[in-house]
Amino acid sequence: MDFFLTEEQKMIRKMVRDFAEKEVAPTAAERDEQERFDRSIFDQMAELGLTGIPWPEKYGGIGSDYLSYVVAVEELSRVCASTGVTLSAHTSLAGWPIYKFGTEEQKQTYLRALAEGSKIGAYALTEPGSGSDAAAMKTTAQKDGEHYVLNGSKIFITNGGVADIYVVFAVTDSTLRHKGVTAFIVDADLPGFSVGKKEHKLGIRSSPTTEIIFENCRVPVANRLGQEGEGFSIAMMTLDGGRNGIAAQAVGIAQGALDASVAYAKQRKQFGKAIGSQQGISFKLADMATKIEASRLLTYQAAWKESEGLPYGKESAMSKLFAGDTAMDVTVEAVQVFGGYGYTKEYPVERYMRDAKITQIYEGTNEIQRIVIAKMLLAD
Ligand SMILES: Cc1cc2nc3c(=O)[nH]c(=O)nc-3n(C[C@H](O)[C@H](O)[C@H](O)COP(=O)(O)OP(=O)(O)OC[C@H]3O[C@@H](n4cnc5c(N)ncnc54)[C@H](O)[C@@H]3O)c2cc1C
């Protein structure tokens, strides 16, 4: 067992931390306030190679691994959870299914553009009537010669409106329920594709979340991802890895909140001494740090297993569940450490607390993670 990052992974952590502190942190509060996505931050991530960390160089990536990728999401989320999820959705949710199930041509066209960061990716599964029960989706894809004609809408799409490439799931045979779902790679400039309502959210406010609409949108057969009927299992396998990206986001948010809390506890004086020297506050900090470290280990373990080609579905459900709950607990405690100031926008901890909540909800709520874990425990 080796608990040390490799030299390459350490170098990626240092590079992302420097970039996050210099280029992302200074505008995080303002972008949150204005609900503003900043493409120039994404472009800078592309220049650094962050948009293609786990993908081979022949597809435009930097040929590193999933552990380096989760370290990058963690470091970005430590200062700005919105930027963290932009990269996570782009890599885990759009790049991964194309890497695993795409044809060579799809990889050269789409994965390369995502890895190089000339295009932004998104993943479109959720619909108004189908969230946790994703197989209840209604969006249809009807074959018509060399095209599939897509009709319907998807909601809550991360990177919606700013993405150029969407991995979309639609029903090709409604009699088969989840076995009748097929995956597609959809270019945002296709006629019949449009972006609908933008959500105004509690947290991750500079990550755009939108509806997307298909009205007789003709997608070439060449853009089908995998075979007809394989879409649901592609969607679920994609979420297995995606969840670990969200776990990394949660670890980063919690670490950012802890770092701010430790600094404040040393400097804020009440009753003639630093509040950190009161056991009530120092015990909070100790509990926060311990839970974060446990979350980090679960997250890195799942990423390491994926990089090694070992099964990682249960581990990533566990990392997402534990790290998401930790991020929520830790950020609530961080606001408490800051007292009244923590409740204001003068300090970042209220933003961390708002951002943390989503990590218990998306890519499968934490109730769904418990179902996934329990199913694996109880399987024969
Ligand atoms: C900011 C944001 C970004 C998102 N990004 C994306 C994206 O990029 N792509 C995408 O496709 N989707 C995305 N989603 C959708 C997200 O994955 C879903 O919101 C989530 O899976 C839950 O679905 P739902 O909202 O319909 O809740 P529901 O499924 O209606 O669940 C409501 C409640 O019931 C609970 N529940 C449901 N079924 C069960 C059960 N069987 N047992 C126990 N409890 C249950 C849930 O845990 C939850 O607490 C995003 C959502 C948000 C808010």
Tab-separated table of C-alpha atoms and ligand atoms in Angstrom:
chain	number	residue	atom	x	y	z
A	1	MET	CA	0.000	0.000	0.000
A	2	ASP	CA	1.362	3.421	-0.928
A	3	PHE	CA	-0.229	6.568	0.463
A	4	PHE	CA	2.088	8.947	-1.394
A	5	LEU	CA	1.283	10.754	-4.596
A	6	THR	CA	3.762	10.207	-7.432
A	7	GLU	CA	6.045	13.069	-8.468
A	8	GLU	CA	3.756	13.720	-11.456
A	9	GLN	CA	0.643	13.835	-9.254
A	10	LYS	CA	2.400	16.183	-6.803
A	11	MET	CA	3.439	18.419	-9.671
A	12	ILE	CA	-0.157	18.544	-10.965
A	13	ARG	CA	-1.409	19.415	-7.455
A	14	LYS	CA	1.089	22.253	-7.148
A	15	MET	CA	0.337	23.583	-10.630
A	16	VAL	CA	-3.445	23.528	-10.052
A	17	ARG	CA	-3.144	25.066	-6.577
A	18	ASP	CA	-1.028	27.938	-7.933
A	19	PHE	CA	-3.439	28.476	-10.812
A	20	ALA	CA	-6.511	28.234	-8.531
A	21	GLU	CA	-5.142	30.728	-6.024
A	22	LYS	CA	-3.848	33.173	-8.614
A	23	GLU	CA	-6.484	33.019	-11.361
A	24	VAL	CA	-9.670	31.478	-9.927
A	25	ALA	CA	-9.932	32.566	-6.274
A	26	PRO	CA	-9.809	36.354	-6.829
A	27	THR	CA	-13.097	36.399	-8.793
A	28	ALA	CA	-14.886	33.459	-7.120
A	29	ALA	CA	-17.121	35.564	-4.850
A	30	GLU	CA	-17.980	38.045	-7.607
A	31	ARG	CA	-18.804	35.304	-10.150
A	32	ASP	CA	-20.961	33.620	-7.510
A	33	GLU	CA	-22.809	36.880	-6.831
A	34	GLN	CA	-23.310	37.591	-10.552
A	35	GLU	CA	-24.018	33.930	-11.503
A	36	ARG	CA	-21.364	34.421	-14.168
A	37	PHE	CA	-19.494	31.657	-15.996
A	38	ASP	CA	-16.068	32.816	-17.172
A	39	ARG	CA	-14.901	30.988	-20.281
A	40	SER	CA	-11.455	32.523	-19.994
A	41	ILE	CA	-10.877	30.434	-16.842
A	42	PHE	CA	-11.778	27.312	-18.805
A	43	ASP	CA	-9.448	28.413	-21.616
A	44	GLN	CA	-6.607	28.838	-19.135
A	45	MET	CA	-7.306	25.345	-17.762
A	46	ALA	CA	-7.064	24.080	-21.337
A	47	GLU	CA	-3.690	25.771	-21.791
A	48	LEU	CA	-2.422	24.016	-18.664
A	49	GLY	CA	-3.661	20.656	-19.964
A	50	LEU	CA	-6.270	20.304	-17.196
A	51	THR	CA	-9.112	19.645	-19.637
A	52	GLY	CA	-7.609	16.323	-20.696
A	53	ILE	CA	-5.777	14.978	-17.638
A	54	PRO	CA	-6.664	11.262	-17.871
A	55	TRP	CA	-6.887	10.942	-21.661
A	56	PRO	CA	-4.038	9.565	-23.772
A	57	GLU	CA	-1.896	12.006	-25.738
A	58	LYS	CA	-3.140	10.480	-29.013
A	59	TYR	CA	-6.567	11.927	-28.143
A	60	GLY	CA	-5.211	15.315	-27.098
A	61	GLY	CA	-4.879	14.567	-23.378
A	62	ILE	CA	-1.839	14.702	-21.136
A	63	GLY	CA	-1.817	10.939	-20.524
A	64	SER	CA	-1.984	11.116	-16.738
A	65	ASP	CA	-4.485	9.199	-14.552
A	66	TYR	CA	-7.759	9.501	-12.642
A	67	LEU	CA	-5.985	10.276	-9.364
A	68	SER	CA	-4.306	13.335	-10.909
A	69	TYR	CA	-7.699	14.351	-12.251
A	70	VAL	CA	-9.446	14.163	-8.842
A	71	VAL	CA	-6.564	16.066	-7.257
A	72	ALA	CA	-7.149	18.827	-9.840
A	73	VAL	CA	-10.914	18.951	-9.132
A	74	GLU	CA	-10.164	19.046	-5.386
A	75	GLU	CA	-7.715	21.929	-5.724
A	76	LEU	CA	-10.046	23.989	-7.928
A	77	SER	CA	-12.985	23.358	-5.564
A	78	ARG	CA	-10.880	24.450	-2.598
A	79	VAL	CA	-11.262	27.991	-3.911
A	80	CYS	CA	-14.255	27.749	-6.283
A	81	ALA	CA	-16.615	24.758	-6.381
A	82	SER	CA	-18.207	26.040	-9.601
A	83	THR	CA	-14.907	25.791	-11.443
A	84	GLY	CA	-14.402	22.351	-9.909
A	85	VAL	CA	-17.686	21.032	-11.282
A	86	THR	CA	-17.119	22.629	-14.680
A	87	LEU	CA	-14.008	20.482	-15.041
A	88	SER	CA	-15.630	17.434	-13.451
A	89	ALA	CA	-18.684	17.401	-15.759
A	90	HIS	CA	-16.473	18.142	-18.762
A	91	THR	CA	-14.065	15.272	-18.000
A	92	SER	CA	-16.049	12.570	-16.196
A	93	LEU	CA	-19.456	13.038	-17.750
A	94	ALA	CA	-18.687	14.062	-21.337
A	95	GLY	CA	-15.131	12.830	-22.002
A	96	TRP	CA	-15.315	9.494	-20.204
A	97	PRO	CA	-18.221	7.880	-22.116
A	98	ILE	CA	-16.678	8.939	-25.428
A	99	TYR	CA	-13.301	7.530	-24.355
A	100	LYS	CA	-14.850	4.225	-23.241
A	101	PHE	CA	-17.565	3.698	-25.845
A	102	GLY	CA	-16.728	5.989	-28.763
A	103	THR	CA	-15.522	4.836	-32.170
A	104	GLU	CA	-11.990	5.840	-33.175
A	105	GLU	CA	-13.482	8.590	-35.338
A	106	GLN	CA	-15.659	9.889	-32.462
A	107	LYS	CA	-12.615	9.950	-30.205
A	108	GLN	CA	-10.486	11.803	-32.747
A	109	THR	CA	-13.244	14.346	-33.366
A	110	TYR	CA	-14.946	14.789	-30.001
A	111	LEU	CA	-12.661	13.468	-27.271
A	112	ARG	CA	-9.717	15.341	-28.790
A	113	ALA	CA	-11.668	18.634	-28.829
A	114	LEU	CA	-12.711	18.093	-25.188
A	115	ALA	CA	-9.241	17.026	-24.059
A	116	GLU	CA	-7.573	19.978	-25.759
A	117	GLY	CA	-10.247	22.250	-24.321
A	118	SER	CA	-11.257	23.829	-27.635
A	119	LYS	CA	-14.785	22.602	-26.759
A	120	ILE	CA	-16.690	22.222	-23.492
A	121	GLY	CA	-18.617	19.044	-22.709
A	122	ALA	CA	-21.853	18.287	-20.874
A	123	TYR	CA	-23.989	15.264	-19.995
A	124	ALA	CA	-27.762	15.234	-20.393
A	125	LEU	CA	-29.698	12.519	-18.578
A	126	THR	CA	-32.132	14.211	-16.177
A	127	GLU	CA	-35.617	15.270	-17.287
A	128	PRO	CA	-38.469	17.027	-15.483
A	129	GLY	CA	-40.135	13.687	-14.672
A	130	SER	CA	-37.037	11.515	-14.328
A	131	GLY	CA	-34.281	12.249	-11.830
A	132	SER	CA	-33.329	9.373	-9.526
A	133	ASP	CA	-35.445	7.096	-11.727
A	134	ALA	CA	-33.513	7.967	-14.876
A	135	ALA	CA	-35.024	5.106	-16.889
A	136	ALA	CA	-38.368	6.923	-16.834
A	137	MET	CA	-37.027	9.446	-19.373
A	138	LYS	CA	-39.337	10.618	-22.172
A	139	THR	CA	-36.970	12.186	-24.717
A	140	THR	CA	-37.192	10.128	-27.900
A	141	ALA	CA	-34.795	9.380	-30.743
A	142	GLN	CA	-36.472	8.031	-33.853
A	143	LYS	CA	-34.365	6.565	-36.631
A	144	ASP	CA	-34.896	8.196	-40.026
A	145	GLY	CA	-32.402	7.020	-42.656
A	146	GLU	CA	-28.928	8.222	-41.734
A	147	HIS	CA	-30.209	10.244	-38.774
A	148	TYR	CA	-31.966	9.928	-35.443
A	149	VAL	CA	-34.604	12.596	-34.815
A	150	LEU	CA	-34.511	13.753	-31.177
A	151	ASN	CA	-37.516	15.303	-29.433
A	152	GLY	CA	-37.912	16.230	-25.775
A	153	SER	CA	-36.073	18.163	-23.092
A	154	LYS	CA	-33.469	17.670	-20.391
A	155	ILE	CA	-33.129	19.757	-17.243
A	156	PHE	CA	-30.449	20.702	-14.719
A	157	ILE	CA	-27.616	20.326	-17.221
A	158	THR	CA	-24.224	21.421	-15.863
A	159	ASN	CA	-22.306	23.479	-18.452
A	160	GLY	CA	-25.658	23.938	-20.221
A	161	GLY	CA	-25.539	26.814	-22.696
A	162	VAL	CA	-21.736	27.066	-22.575
A	163	ALA	CA	-21.028	23.514	-23.729
A	164	ASP	CA	-20.338	22.720	-27.379
A	165	ILE	CA	-20.791	18.947	-27.084
A	166	TYR	CA	-23.541	17.121	-25.172
A	167	VAL	CA	-23.688	13.405	-24.395
A	168	VAL	CA	-27.440	12.833	-24.528
A	169	PHE	CA	-29.614	9.859	-23.577
A	170	ALA	CA	-32.892	9.220	-25.374
A	171	VAL	CA	-35.455	6.437	-25.831
A	172	THR	CA	-35.185	4.515	-29.095
A	173	ASP	CA	-37.624	1.774	-28.002
A	174	SER	CA	-40.197	2.713	-25.381
A	175	THR	CA	-41.358	-0.896	-24.910
A	176	LEU	CA	-38.010	-1.881	-23.363
A	177	ARG	CA	-37.716	0.753	-20.586
A	178	HIS	CA	-34.004	1.076	-19.624
A	179	LYS	CA	-32.985	-1.382	-22.348
A	180	GLY	CA	-34.547	0.932	-24.922
A	181	VAL	CA	-32.279	3.904	-24.139
A	182	THR	CA	-29.517	4.980	-26.543
A	183	ALA	CA	-26.674	7.478	-26.136
A	184	PHE	CA	-25.751	10.206	-28.630
A	185	ILE	CA	-23.066	12.843	-29.075
A	186	VAL	CA	-24.875	16.054	-29.953
A	187	ASP	CA	-23.206	19.196	-31.313
A	188	ALA	CA	-24.731	22.331	-29.833
A	189	ASP	CA	-24.957	23.996	-33.243
A	190	LEU	CA	-27.316	21.388	-34.743
A	191	PRO	CA	-30.675	22.772	-35.927
A	192	GLY	CA	-33.415	21.750	-33.490
A	193	PHE	CA	-31.134	21.990	-30.452
A	194	SER	CA	-31.685	24.917	-28.109
A	195	VAL	CA	-30.950	26.007	-24.574
A	196	GLY	CA	-33.947	26.701	-22.345
A	197	LYS	CA	-34.359	28.011	-18.818
A	198	LYS	CA	-31.277	28.806	-16.740
A	199	GLU	CA	-31.596	27.848	-13.066
A	200	HIS	CA	-30.932	30.371	-10.282
A	201	LYS	CA	-29.342	28.327	-7.565
A	202	LEU	CA	-28.393	28.198	-3.900
A	203	GLY	CA	-24.768	27.379	-4.670
A	204	ILE	CA	-22.260	26.679	-7.468
A	205	ARG	CA	-23.778	29.800	-8.973
A	206	SER	CA	-21.055	30.470	-11.523
A	207	SER	CA	-21.554	26.997	-12.976
A	208	PRO	CA	-24.435	27.349	-15.455
A	209	THR	CA	-27.274	24.831	-15.037
A	210	THR	CA	-29.865	24.880	-17.814
A	211	GLU	CA	-32.606	23.104	-19.619
A	212	ILE	CA	-31.818	21.877	-23.135
A	213	ILE	CA	-34.496	21.277	-25.753
A	214	PHE	CA	-34.686	19.024	-28.804
A	215	GLU	CA	-37.224	19.848	-31.498
A	216	ASN	CA	-36.844	17.503	-34.450
A	217	CYS	CA	-33.102	17.677	-33.908
A	218	ARG	CA	-31.453	15.460	-36.537
A	219	VAL	CA	-28.386	13.706	-35.146
A	220	PRO	CA	-26.299	11.664	-37.614
A	221	VAL	CA	-26.226	7.889	-37.006
A	222	ALA	CA	-22.430	8.301	-36.871
A	223	ASN	CA	-22.952	10.213	-33.602
A	224	ARG	CA	-24.660	7.325	-31.832
A	225	LEU	CA	-22.479	6.369	-28.864
A	226	GLY	CA	-22.400	2.586	-28.522
A	227	GLN	CA	-25.192	0.417	-29.855
A	228	GLU	CA	-28.944	1.008	-29.719
A	229	GLY	CA	-30.171	-0.006	-26.253
A	230	GLU	CA	-26.776	0.402	-24.548
A	231	GLY	CA	-27.445	3.983	-23.465
A	232	PHE	CA	-28.696	3.322	-19.968
A	233	SER	CA	-25.733	1.216	-18.970
A	234	ILE	CA	-23.397	3.829	-20.530
A	235	ALA	CA	-25.171	6.487	-18.452
A	236	MET	CA	-24.824	4.491	-15.226
A	237	MET	CA	-21.179	3.513	-15.807
A	238	THR	CA	-20.393	7.149	-16.566
A	239	LEU	CA	-21.896	8.162	-13.223
A	240	ASP	CA	-19.712	5.630	-11.379
A	241	GLY	CA	-16.625	7.673	-12.237
A	242	GLY	CA	-18.445	11.010	-12.196
A	243	ARG	CA	-19.393	10.441	-8.582
A	244	ASN	CA	-15.775	10.321	-7.598
A	245	GLY	CA	-15.251	13.682	-9.294
A	246	ILE	CA	-18.049	15.029	-7.082
A	247	ALA	CA	-16.404	13.432	-4.043
A	248	ALA	CA	-13.234	15.355	-4.993
A	249	GLN	CA	-15.279	18.533	-5.323
A	250	ALA	CA	-16.693	17.915	-1.827
A	251	VAL	CA	-13.215	17.296	-0.363
A	252	GLY	CA	-11.985	20.552	-1.915
A	253	ILE	CA	-14.931	22.583	-0.602
A	254	ALA	CA	-14.472	21.143	2.901
A	255	GLN	CA	-10.700	21.755	2.830
A	256	GLY	CA	-11.240	25.372	1.765
A	257	ALA	CA	-13.690	25.846	4.646
A	258	LEU	CA	-11.281	24.241	7.124
A	259	ASP	CA	-8.310	26.335	5.957
A	260	ALA	CA	-10.350	29.516	6.377
A	261	SER	CA	-11.586	28.359	9.804
A	262	VAL	CA	-8.112	27.532	11.129
A	263	ALA	CA	-6.774	30.928	10.027
A	264	TYR	CA	-9.735	32.715	11.618
A	265	ALA	CA	-9.551	30.704	14.855
A	266	LYS	CA	-5.941	31.777	15.299
A	267	GLN	CA	-6.598	35.432	14.673
A	268	ARG	CA	-10.049	36.133	16.203
A	269	LYS	CA	-9.825	37.038	19.893
A	270	GLN	CA	-12.650	36.843	22.415
A	271	PHE	CA	-12.359	36.803	26.223
A	272	GLY	CA	-8.756	37.951	25.779
A	273	LYS	CA	-7.520	35.007	23.737
A	274	ALA	CA	-7.744	33.438	20.283
A	275	ILE	CA	-11.004	31.499	19.852
A	276	GLY	CA	-8.911	28.532	18.620
A	277	SER	CA	-7.528	28.153	22.118
A	278	GLN	CA	-11.061	27.453	23.395
A	279	GLN	CA	-11.521	23.716	23.422
A	280	GLY	CA	-15.051	24.077	21.997
A	281	ILE	CA	-13.593	25.555	18.786
A	282	SER	CA	-10.403	23.470	18.618
A	283	PHE	CA	-12.403	20.214	18.883
A	284	LYS	CA	-14.573	21.353	15.985
A	285	LEU	CA	-11.442	21.938	13.899
A	286	ALA	CA	-10.055	18.524	14.848
A	287	ASP	CA	-13.296	16.760	13.854
A	288	MET	CA	-13.484	18.709	10.580
A	289	ALA	CA	-9.894	17.802	9.656
A	290	THR	CA	-10.394	14.117	10.515
A	291	LYS	CA	-13.548	13.762	8.421
A	292	ILE	CA	-11.879	15.526	5.489
A	293	GLU	CA	-8.879	13.210	5.609
A	294	ALA	CA	-11.155	10.137	5.649
A	295	SER	CA	-13.097	11.550	2.670
A	296	ARG	CA	-9.886	12.247	0.786
A	297	LEU	CA	-8.616	8.702	1.327
A	298	LEU	CA	-11.888	7.202	0.060
A	299	THR	CA	-11.794	9.482	-2.975
A	300	TYR	CA	-8.175	8.789	-3.851
A	301	GLN	CA	-8.718	5.059	-3.350
A	302	ALA	CA	-11.610	4.990	-5.836
A	303	ALA	CA	-9.568	7.021	-8.363
A	304	TRP	CA	-6.558	4.769	-7.902
A	305	LYS	CA	-8.701	1.671	-8.456
A	306	GLU	CA	-10.107	3.148	-11.651
A	307	SER	CA	-6.607	3.983	-12.887
A	308	GLU	CA	-5.498	0.414	-12.124
A	309	GLY	CA	-8.451	-1.060	-14.040
A	310	LEU	CA	-10.013	-2.491	-10.864
A	311	PRO	CA	-13.749	-2.326	-10.041
A	312	TYR	CA	-14.524	1.037	-8.419
A	313	GLY	CA	-18.345	1.446	-8.523
A	314	LYS	CA	-18.942	0.718	-4.836
A	315	GLU	CA	-15.899	2.757	-3.792
A	316	SER	CA	-16.977	5.829	-5.745
A	317	ALA	CA	-20.523	5.600	-4.355
A	318	MET	CA	-18.962	5.473	-0.873
A	319	SER	CA	-16.584	8.357	-1.544
A	320	LYS	CA	-19.378	10.544	-2.891
A	321	LEU	CA	-21.683	9.683	0.004
A	322	PHE	CA	-19.098	10.240	2.722
A	323	ALA	CA	-17.366	13.258	1.191
A	324	GLY	CA	-20.687	14.941	0.351
A	325	ASP	CA	-21.983	14.529	3.901
A	326	THR	CA	-18.593	15.666	5.232
A	327	ALA	CA	-18.591	18.792	3.070
A	328	MET	CA	-22.025	19.714	4.408
A	329	ASP	CA	-21.076	19.063	8.075
A	330	VAL	CA	-17.721	20.815	7.804
A	331	THR	CA	-19.035	23.921	6.074
A	332	VAL	CA	-21.877	24.329	8.589
A	333	GLU	CA	-19.263	24.116	11.362
A	334	ALA	CA	-17.031	26.585	9.512
A	335	VAL	CA	-19.824	29.174	9.549
A	336	GLN	CA	-20.172	28.529	13.298
A	337	VAL	CA	-16.433	29.065	13.867
A	338	PHE	CA	-16.749	32.450	12.163
A	339	GLY	CA	-19.796	33.410	14.268
A	340	GLY	CA	-21.780	36.355	12.881
A	341	TYR	CA	-19.071	37.151	10.348
A	342	GLY	CA	-19.482	33.654	8.906
A	343	TYR	CA	-23.054	34.510	8.023
A	344	THR	CA	-21.969	37.472	5.916
A	345	LYS	CA	-20.388	37.691	2.484
A	346	GLU	CA	-17.293	39.288	3.983
A	347	TYR	CA	-15.847	35.783	4.378
A	348	PRO	CA	-16.058	32.823	1.974
A	349	VAL	CA	-17.501	30.254	4.382
A	350	GLU	CA	-21.148	31.046	3.639
A	351	ARG	CA	-20.379	30.364	-0.053
A	352	TYR	CA	-18.692	27.090	0.840
A	353	MET	CA	-21.775	26.088	2.843
A	354	ARG	CA	-24.113	26.895	-0.058
A	355	ASP	CA	-21.824	25.105	-2.508
A	356	ALA	CA	-21.486	21.993	-0.337
A	357	LYS	CA	-25.205	21.131	-0.457
A	358	ILE	CA	-25.190	20.132	-4.117
A	359	THR	CA	-22.594	17.415	-3.513
A	360	GLN	CA	-25.276	15.475	-1.614
A	361	ILE	CA	-27.688	15.814	-4.539
A	362	TYR	CA	-26.234	15.540	-8.034
A	363	GLU	CA	-24.888	12.478	-9.856
A	364	GLY	CA	-27.253	10.447	-7.700
A	365	THR	CA	-28.489	11.770	-4.370
A	366	ASN	CA	-26.864	10.384	-1.247
A	367	GLU	CA	-29.975	8.246	-0.710
A	368	ILE	CA	-29.318	6.693	-4.127
A	369	GLN	CA	-25.641	6.133	-3.184
A	370	ARG	CA	-26.840	4.158	-0.144
A	371	ILE	CA	-29.052	2.069	-2.438
A	372	VAL	CA	-26.085	1.406	-4.767
A	373	ILE	CA	-23.773	0.424	-1.894
A	374	ALA	CA	-26.384	-1.752	-0.155
A	375	LYS	CA	-27.247	-3.528	-3.428
A	376	MET	CA	-23.607	-4.500	-3.873
A	377	LEU	CA	-23.325	-5.660	-0.267
A	378	LEU	CA	-26.432	-7.809	-0.544
A	379	ALA	CA	-25.792	-9.233	-4.026
A	380	ASP	CA	-25.185	-12.994	-4.169
B	1	LIG	C1	-27.000	22.054	-9.914
B	1	LIG	C2	-27.382	20.767	-10.550
B	1	LIG	C3	-26.599	20.258	-11.574
B	1	LIG	C4	-26.964	19.044	-12.201
B	1	LIG	N1	-26.227	18.617	-13.273
B	1	LIG	C5	-26.725	17.570	-14.025
B	1	LIG	C6	-26.120	17.235	-15.274
B	1	LIG	O1	-25.096	17.797	-15.682
B	1	LIG	N2	-26.697	16.260	-16.019
B	1	LIG	C7	-27.811	15.590	-15.618
B	1	LIG	O2	-28.285	14.734	-16.349
B	1	LIG	N3	-28.390	15.886	-14.422
B	1	LIG	C8	-27.878	16.858	-13.626
B	1	LIG	N4	-28.477	17.196	-12.432
B	1	LIG	C9	-29.628	16.419	-11.975
B	1	LIG	C10	-29.357	15.637	-10.700
B	1	LIG	O3	-28.504	14.544	-10.961
B	1	LIG	C11	-30.722	15.222	-10.111
B	1	LIG	O4	-31.303	16.409	-9.610
B	1	LIG	C12	-30.601	14.187	-9.027
B	1	LIG	O5	-30.172	12.950	-9.575
B	1	LIG	C13	-31.910	13.961	-8.288
B	1	LIG	O6	-32.998	13.875	-9.140
B	1	LIG	P1	-34.299	14.783	-8.853
B	1	LIG	O7	-33.827	16.167	-8.674
B	1	LIG	O8	-35.311	14.506	-9.879
B	1	LIG	O9	-34.811	14.281	-7.428
B	1	LIG	P2	-35.834	13.059	-7.170
B	1	LIG	O10	-35.367	11.853	-7.888
B	1	LIG	O11	-37.216	13.538	-7.413
B	1	LIG	O12	-35.618	12.833	-5.607
B	1	LIG	C14	-36.250	13.632	-4.606
B	1	LIG	C15	-35.873	13.037	-3.252
B	1	LIG	O13	-36.355	11.683	-3.159
B	1	LIG	C16	-35.276	10.818	-2.855
B	1	LIG	N5	-35.489	9.530	-3.516
B	1	LIG	C17	-35.845	9.299	-4.825
B	1	LIG	N6	-35.939	7.977	-5.061
B	1	LIG	C18	-35.621	7.351	-3.904
B	1	LIG	C19	-35.516	5.989	-3.502
B	1	LIG	N7	-35.736	4.989	-4.358
B	1	LIG	N8	-35.168	5.720	-2.223
B	1	LIG	C20	-34.907	6.725	-1.339
B	1	LIG	N9	-35.006	8.029	-1.658
B	1	LIG	C21	-35.332	8.348	-2.921
B	1	LIG	C22	-34.036	11.514	-3.387
B	1	LIG	O14	-32.872	11.027	-2.741
B	1	LIG	C23	-34.358	12.961	-3.031
B	1	LIG	O15	-34.051	13.197	-1.686
B	1	LIG	C24	-28.108	18.345	-11.751
B	1	LIG	C25	-28.868	18.865	-10.709
B	1	LIG	C26	-28.528	20.057	-10.114
B	1	LIG	C27	-29.411	20.603	-9.022
